[in-house]
N, CA and C of each residue as an Amber inpcrd file, in Angstrom:
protein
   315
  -1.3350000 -20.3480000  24.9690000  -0.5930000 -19.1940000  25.4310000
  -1.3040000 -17.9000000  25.0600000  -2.1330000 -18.0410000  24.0770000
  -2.8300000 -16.4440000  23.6810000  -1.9670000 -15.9380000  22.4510000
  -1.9800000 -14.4050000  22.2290000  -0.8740000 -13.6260000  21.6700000
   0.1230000 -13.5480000  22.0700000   0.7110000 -12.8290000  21.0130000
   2.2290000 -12.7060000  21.6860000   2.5880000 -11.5430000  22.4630000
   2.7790000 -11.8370000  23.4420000   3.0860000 -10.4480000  24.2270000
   3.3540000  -9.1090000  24.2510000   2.9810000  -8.0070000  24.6930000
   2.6200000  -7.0550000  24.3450000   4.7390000  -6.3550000  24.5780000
   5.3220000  -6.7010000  24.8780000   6.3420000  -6.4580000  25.4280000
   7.0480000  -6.9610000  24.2910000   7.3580000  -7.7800000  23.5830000
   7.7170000  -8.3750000  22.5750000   7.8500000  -7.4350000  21.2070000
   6.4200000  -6.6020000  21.4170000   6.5100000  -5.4960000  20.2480000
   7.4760000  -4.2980000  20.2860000   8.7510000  -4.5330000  19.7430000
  10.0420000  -3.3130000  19.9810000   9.2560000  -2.7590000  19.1060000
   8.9720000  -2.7450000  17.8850000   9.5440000  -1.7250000  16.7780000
   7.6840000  -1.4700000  16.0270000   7.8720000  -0.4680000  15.4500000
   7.0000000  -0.0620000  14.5430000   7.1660000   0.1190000  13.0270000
   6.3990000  -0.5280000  12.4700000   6.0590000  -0.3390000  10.7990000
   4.6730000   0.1580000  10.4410000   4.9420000   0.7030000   9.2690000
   3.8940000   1.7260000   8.6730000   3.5930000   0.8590000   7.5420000
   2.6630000   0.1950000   7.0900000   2.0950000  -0.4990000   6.1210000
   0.6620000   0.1880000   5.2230000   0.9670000   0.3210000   4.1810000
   0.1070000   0.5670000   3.0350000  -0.5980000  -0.5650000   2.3610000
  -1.4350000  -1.0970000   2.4300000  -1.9430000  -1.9970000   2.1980000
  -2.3860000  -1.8240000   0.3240000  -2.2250000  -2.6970000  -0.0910000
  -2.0570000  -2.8700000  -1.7920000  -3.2750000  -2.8650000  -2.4910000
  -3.9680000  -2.3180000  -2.6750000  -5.4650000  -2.1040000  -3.7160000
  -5.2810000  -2.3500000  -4.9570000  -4.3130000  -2.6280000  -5.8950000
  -4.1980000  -2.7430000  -7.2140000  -3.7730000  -2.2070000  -8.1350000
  -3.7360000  -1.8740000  -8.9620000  -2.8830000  -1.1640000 -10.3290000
  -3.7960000  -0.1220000 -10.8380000  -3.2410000   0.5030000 -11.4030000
  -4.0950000   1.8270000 -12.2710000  -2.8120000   1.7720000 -13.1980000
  -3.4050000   2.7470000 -14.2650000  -2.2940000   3.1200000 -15.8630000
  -1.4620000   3.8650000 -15.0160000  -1.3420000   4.2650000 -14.1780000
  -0.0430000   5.2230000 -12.9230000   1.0770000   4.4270000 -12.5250000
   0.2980000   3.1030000 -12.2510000   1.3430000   2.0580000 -11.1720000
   0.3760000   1.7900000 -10.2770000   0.6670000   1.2150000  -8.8890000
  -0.0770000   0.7080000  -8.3810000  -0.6860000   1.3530000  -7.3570000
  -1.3120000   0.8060000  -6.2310000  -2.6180000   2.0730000  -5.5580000
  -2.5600000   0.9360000  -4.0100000  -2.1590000   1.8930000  -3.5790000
  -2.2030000   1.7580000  -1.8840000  -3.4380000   2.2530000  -0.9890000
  -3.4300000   2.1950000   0.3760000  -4.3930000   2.4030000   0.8220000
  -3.9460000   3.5230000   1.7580000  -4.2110000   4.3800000   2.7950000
  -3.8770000   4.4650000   4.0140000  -2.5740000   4.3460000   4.8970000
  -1.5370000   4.3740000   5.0650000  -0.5960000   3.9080000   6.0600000
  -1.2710000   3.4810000   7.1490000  -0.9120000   2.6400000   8.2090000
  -1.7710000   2.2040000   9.0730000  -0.2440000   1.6690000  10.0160000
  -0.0340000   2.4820000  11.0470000   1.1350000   2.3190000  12.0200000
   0.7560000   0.8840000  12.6370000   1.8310000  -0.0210000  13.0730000
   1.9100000  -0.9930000  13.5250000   3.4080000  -1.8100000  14.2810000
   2.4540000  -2.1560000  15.7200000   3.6080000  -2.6910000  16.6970000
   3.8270000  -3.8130000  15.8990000   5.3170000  -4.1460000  16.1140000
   5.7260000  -5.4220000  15.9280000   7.1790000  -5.8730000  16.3970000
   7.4320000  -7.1190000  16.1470000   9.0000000  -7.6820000  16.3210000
   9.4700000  -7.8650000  15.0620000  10.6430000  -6.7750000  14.8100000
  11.0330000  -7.2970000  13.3790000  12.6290000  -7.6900000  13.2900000
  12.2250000  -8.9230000  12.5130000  13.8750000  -9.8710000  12.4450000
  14.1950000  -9.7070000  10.7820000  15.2310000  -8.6260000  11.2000000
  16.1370000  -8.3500000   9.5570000  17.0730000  -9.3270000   9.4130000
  16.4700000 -10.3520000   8.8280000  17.3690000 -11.4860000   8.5020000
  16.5900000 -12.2070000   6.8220000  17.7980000 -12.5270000   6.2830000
  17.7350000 -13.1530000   4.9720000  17.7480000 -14.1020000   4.7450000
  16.4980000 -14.6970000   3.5380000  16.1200000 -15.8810000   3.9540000
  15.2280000 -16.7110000   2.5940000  15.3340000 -17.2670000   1.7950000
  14.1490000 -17.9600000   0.9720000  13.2170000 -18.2370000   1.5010000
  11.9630000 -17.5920000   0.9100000  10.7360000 -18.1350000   1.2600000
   9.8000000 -18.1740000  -0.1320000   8.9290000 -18.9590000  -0.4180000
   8.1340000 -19.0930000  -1.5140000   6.7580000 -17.9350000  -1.6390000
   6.6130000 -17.2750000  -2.2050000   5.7530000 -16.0300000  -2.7860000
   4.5990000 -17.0710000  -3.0060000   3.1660000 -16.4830000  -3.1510000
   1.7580000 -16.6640000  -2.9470000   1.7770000 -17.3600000  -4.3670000
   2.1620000 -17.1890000  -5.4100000   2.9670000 -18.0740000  -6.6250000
   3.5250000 -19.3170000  -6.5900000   4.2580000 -19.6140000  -5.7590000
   4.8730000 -20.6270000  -5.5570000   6.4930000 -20.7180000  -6.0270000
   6.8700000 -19.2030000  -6.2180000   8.1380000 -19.2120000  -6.6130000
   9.1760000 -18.8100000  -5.3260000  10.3520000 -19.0830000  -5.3510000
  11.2560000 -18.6610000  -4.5940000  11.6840000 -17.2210000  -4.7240000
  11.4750000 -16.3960000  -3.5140000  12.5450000 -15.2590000  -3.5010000
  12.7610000 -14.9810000  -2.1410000  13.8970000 -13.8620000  -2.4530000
  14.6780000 -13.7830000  -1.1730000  13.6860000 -12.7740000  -0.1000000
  13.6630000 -13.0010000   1.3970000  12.7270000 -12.1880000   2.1380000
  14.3110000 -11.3730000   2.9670000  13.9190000 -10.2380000   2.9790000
  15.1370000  -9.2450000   4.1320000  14.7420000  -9.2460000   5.1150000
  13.3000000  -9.1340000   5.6640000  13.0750000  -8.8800000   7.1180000
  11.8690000  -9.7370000   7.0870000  11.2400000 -10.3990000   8.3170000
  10.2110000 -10.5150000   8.6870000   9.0450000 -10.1520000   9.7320000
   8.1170000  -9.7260000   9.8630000   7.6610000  -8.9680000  11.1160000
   6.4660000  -9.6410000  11.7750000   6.3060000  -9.9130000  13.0290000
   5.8710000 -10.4670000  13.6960000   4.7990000  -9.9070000  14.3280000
   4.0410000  -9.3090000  14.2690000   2.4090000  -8.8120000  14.3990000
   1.3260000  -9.6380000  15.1500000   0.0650000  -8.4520000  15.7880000
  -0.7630000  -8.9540000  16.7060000  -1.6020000  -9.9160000  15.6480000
  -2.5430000 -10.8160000  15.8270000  -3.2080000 -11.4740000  15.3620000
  -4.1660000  -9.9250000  14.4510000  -4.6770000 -10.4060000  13.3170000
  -5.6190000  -9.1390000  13.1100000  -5.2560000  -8.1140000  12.4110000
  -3.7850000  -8.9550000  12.4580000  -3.2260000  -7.4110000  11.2750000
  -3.3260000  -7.6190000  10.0070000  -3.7290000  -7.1020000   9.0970000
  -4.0770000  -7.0310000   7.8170000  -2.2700000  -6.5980000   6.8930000
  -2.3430000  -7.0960000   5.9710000  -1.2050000  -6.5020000   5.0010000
  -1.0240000  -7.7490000   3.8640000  -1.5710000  -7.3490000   2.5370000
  -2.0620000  -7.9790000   1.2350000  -0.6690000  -8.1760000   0.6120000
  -0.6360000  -9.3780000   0.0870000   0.8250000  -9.4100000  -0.9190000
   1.0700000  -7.6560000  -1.4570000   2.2030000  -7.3150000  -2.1760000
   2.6290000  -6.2300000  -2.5400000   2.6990000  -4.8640000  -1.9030000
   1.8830000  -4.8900000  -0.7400000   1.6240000  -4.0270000   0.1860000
   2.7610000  -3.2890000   0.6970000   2.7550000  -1.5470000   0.2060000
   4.4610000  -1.2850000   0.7540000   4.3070000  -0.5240000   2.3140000
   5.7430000  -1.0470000   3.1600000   5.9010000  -1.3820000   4.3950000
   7.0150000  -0.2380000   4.5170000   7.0540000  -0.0380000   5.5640000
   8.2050000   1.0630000   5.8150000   8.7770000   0.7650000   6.8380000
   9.9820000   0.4880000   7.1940000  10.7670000  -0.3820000   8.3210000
  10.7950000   0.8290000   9.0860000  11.3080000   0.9840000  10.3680000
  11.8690000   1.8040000  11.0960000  13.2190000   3.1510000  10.6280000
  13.9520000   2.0540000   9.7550000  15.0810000   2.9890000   9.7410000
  14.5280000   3.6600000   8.4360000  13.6150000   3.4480000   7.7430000
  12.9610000   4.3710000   6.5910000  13.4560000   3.4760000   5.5170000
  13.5160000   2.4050000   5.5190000  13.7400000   1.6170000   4.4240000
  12.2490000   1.7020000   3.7630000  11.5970000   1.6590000   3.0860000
  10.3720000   0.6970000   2.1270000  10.7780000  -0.6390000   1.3500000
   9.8950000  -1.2000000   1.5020000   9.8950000  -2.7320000   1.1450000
   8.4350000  -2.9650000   0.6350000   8.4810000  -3.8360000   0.1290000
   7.2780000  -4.8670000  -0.1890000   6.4700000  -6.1960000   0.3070000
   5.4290000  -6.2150000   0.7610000   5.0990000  -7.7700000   1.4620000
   5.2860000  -9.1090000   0.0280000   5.5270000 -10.0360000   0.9250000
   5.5430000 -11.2400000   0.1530000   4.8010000 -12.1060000  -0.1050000
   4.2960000 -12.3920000   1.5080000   3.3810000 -13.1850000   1.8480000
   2.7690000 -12.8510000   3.3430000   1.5420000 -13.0850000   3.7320000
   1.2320000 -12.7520000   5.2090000   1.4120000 -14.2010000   5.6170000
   1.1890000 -14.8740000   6.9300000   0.8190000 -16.1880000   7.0490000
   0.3530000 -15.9150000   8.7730000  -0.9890000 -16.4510000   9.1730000
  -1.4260000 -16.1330000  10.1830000  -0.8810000 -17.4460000  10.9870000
  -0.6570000 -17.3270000  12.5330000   0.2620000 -18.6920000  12.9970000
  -0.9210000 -18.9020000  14.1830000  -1.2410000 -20.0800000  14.5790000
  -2.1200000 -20.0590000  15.8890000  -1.3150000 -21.0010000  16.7900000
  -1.1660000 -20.7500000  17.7620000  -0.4110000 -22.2310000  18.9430000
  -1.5310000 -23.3250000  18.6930000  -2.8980000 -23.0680000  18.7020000
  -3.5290000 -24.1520000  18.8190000  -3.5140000 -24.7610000  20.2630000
  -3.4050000 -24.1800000  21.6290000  -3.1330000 -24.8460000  22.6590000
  -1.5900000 -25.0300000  23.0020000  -1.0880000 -24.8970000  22.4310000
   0.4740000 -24.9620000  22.4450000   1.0110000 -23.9580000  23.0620000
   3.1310000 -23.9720000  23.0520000   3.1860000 -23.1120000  23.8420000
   3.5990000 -22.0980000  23.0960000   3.0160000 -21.6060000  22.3190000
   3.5790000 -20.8980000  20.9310000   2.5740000 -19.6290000  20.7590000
   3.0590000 -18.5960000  20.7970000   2.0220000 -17.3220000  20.7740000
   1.5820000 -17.0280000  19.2980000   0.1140000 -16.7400000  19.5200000
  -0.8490000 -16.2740000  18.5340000  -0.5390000 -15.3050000  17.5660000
   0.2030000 -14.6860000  16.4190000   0.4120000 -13.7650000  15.9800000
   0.6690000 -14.0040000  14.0760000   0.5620000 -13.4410000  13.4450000
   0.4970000 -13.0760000  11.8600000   2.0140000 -13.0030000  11.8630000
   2.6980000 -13.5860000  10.9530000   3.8830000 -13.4790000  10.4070000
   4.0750000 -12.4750000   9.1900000   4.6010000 -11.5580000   8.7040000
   4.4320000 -11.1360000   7.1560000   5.6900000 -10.9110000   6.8850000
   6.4060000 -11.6810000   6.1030000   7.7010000 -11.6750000   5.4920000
   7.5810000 -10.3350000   3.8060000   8.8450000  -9.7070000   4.1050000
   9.3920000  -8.5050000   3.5330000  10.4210000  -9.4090000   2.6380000
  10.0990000  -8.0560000   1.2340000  11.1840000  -8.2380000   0.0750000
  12.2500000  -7.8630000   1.1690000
């Protein structure tokens, strides 16, 4: 099937991508605007750790999108959040569109 359709992308998020800690707190990159489909729904999912926590939204992105665990995200309605995990999805031939998943604190 390819990507996921360009029509599919309602909404936009602003993602800061996570560079690491300093004696300040931690160190972002850039905002970097981004189409996506986002499903505010609550949900367990397991962290890059292997522990359980709760995800609020998840967003559904073109293949290619970048966004590092901890990375803070800015929903539409001006919420900020945190990434959890990215997970890139491929159909593989299937009928399932090409796109990066990244589940939100």
């Amino acid at each position: 099937m390819g990507r996921i359709p360009a029509r599919y992308l309602q909404h936009r998020i602003a993602i800061e991508p996570y560079l690491g800690s300093s004696s300040t707190g931690p160190l972002y990159g850039a905002p970097a605007d981004v189409r996506c489909f986002l499903d505010e729904q609550t949900r367990t999912v397991r962290s890059p750790g292997g522990d359980e926590v709760t995800s609020t939204s998840t967003a559904y992105c073109l293949p290619g999108t970048t966004a590092p665990p901890l990375s803070r995200v800015t929903l539409p309605g001006g919420r900020t959040t945190k990434v959890i995990q990215t997970n890139d999805r491929y159909g593989g031939g299937l009928g399932t569109p090409d796109h990066v998943e990244i589940q939100l604190e």
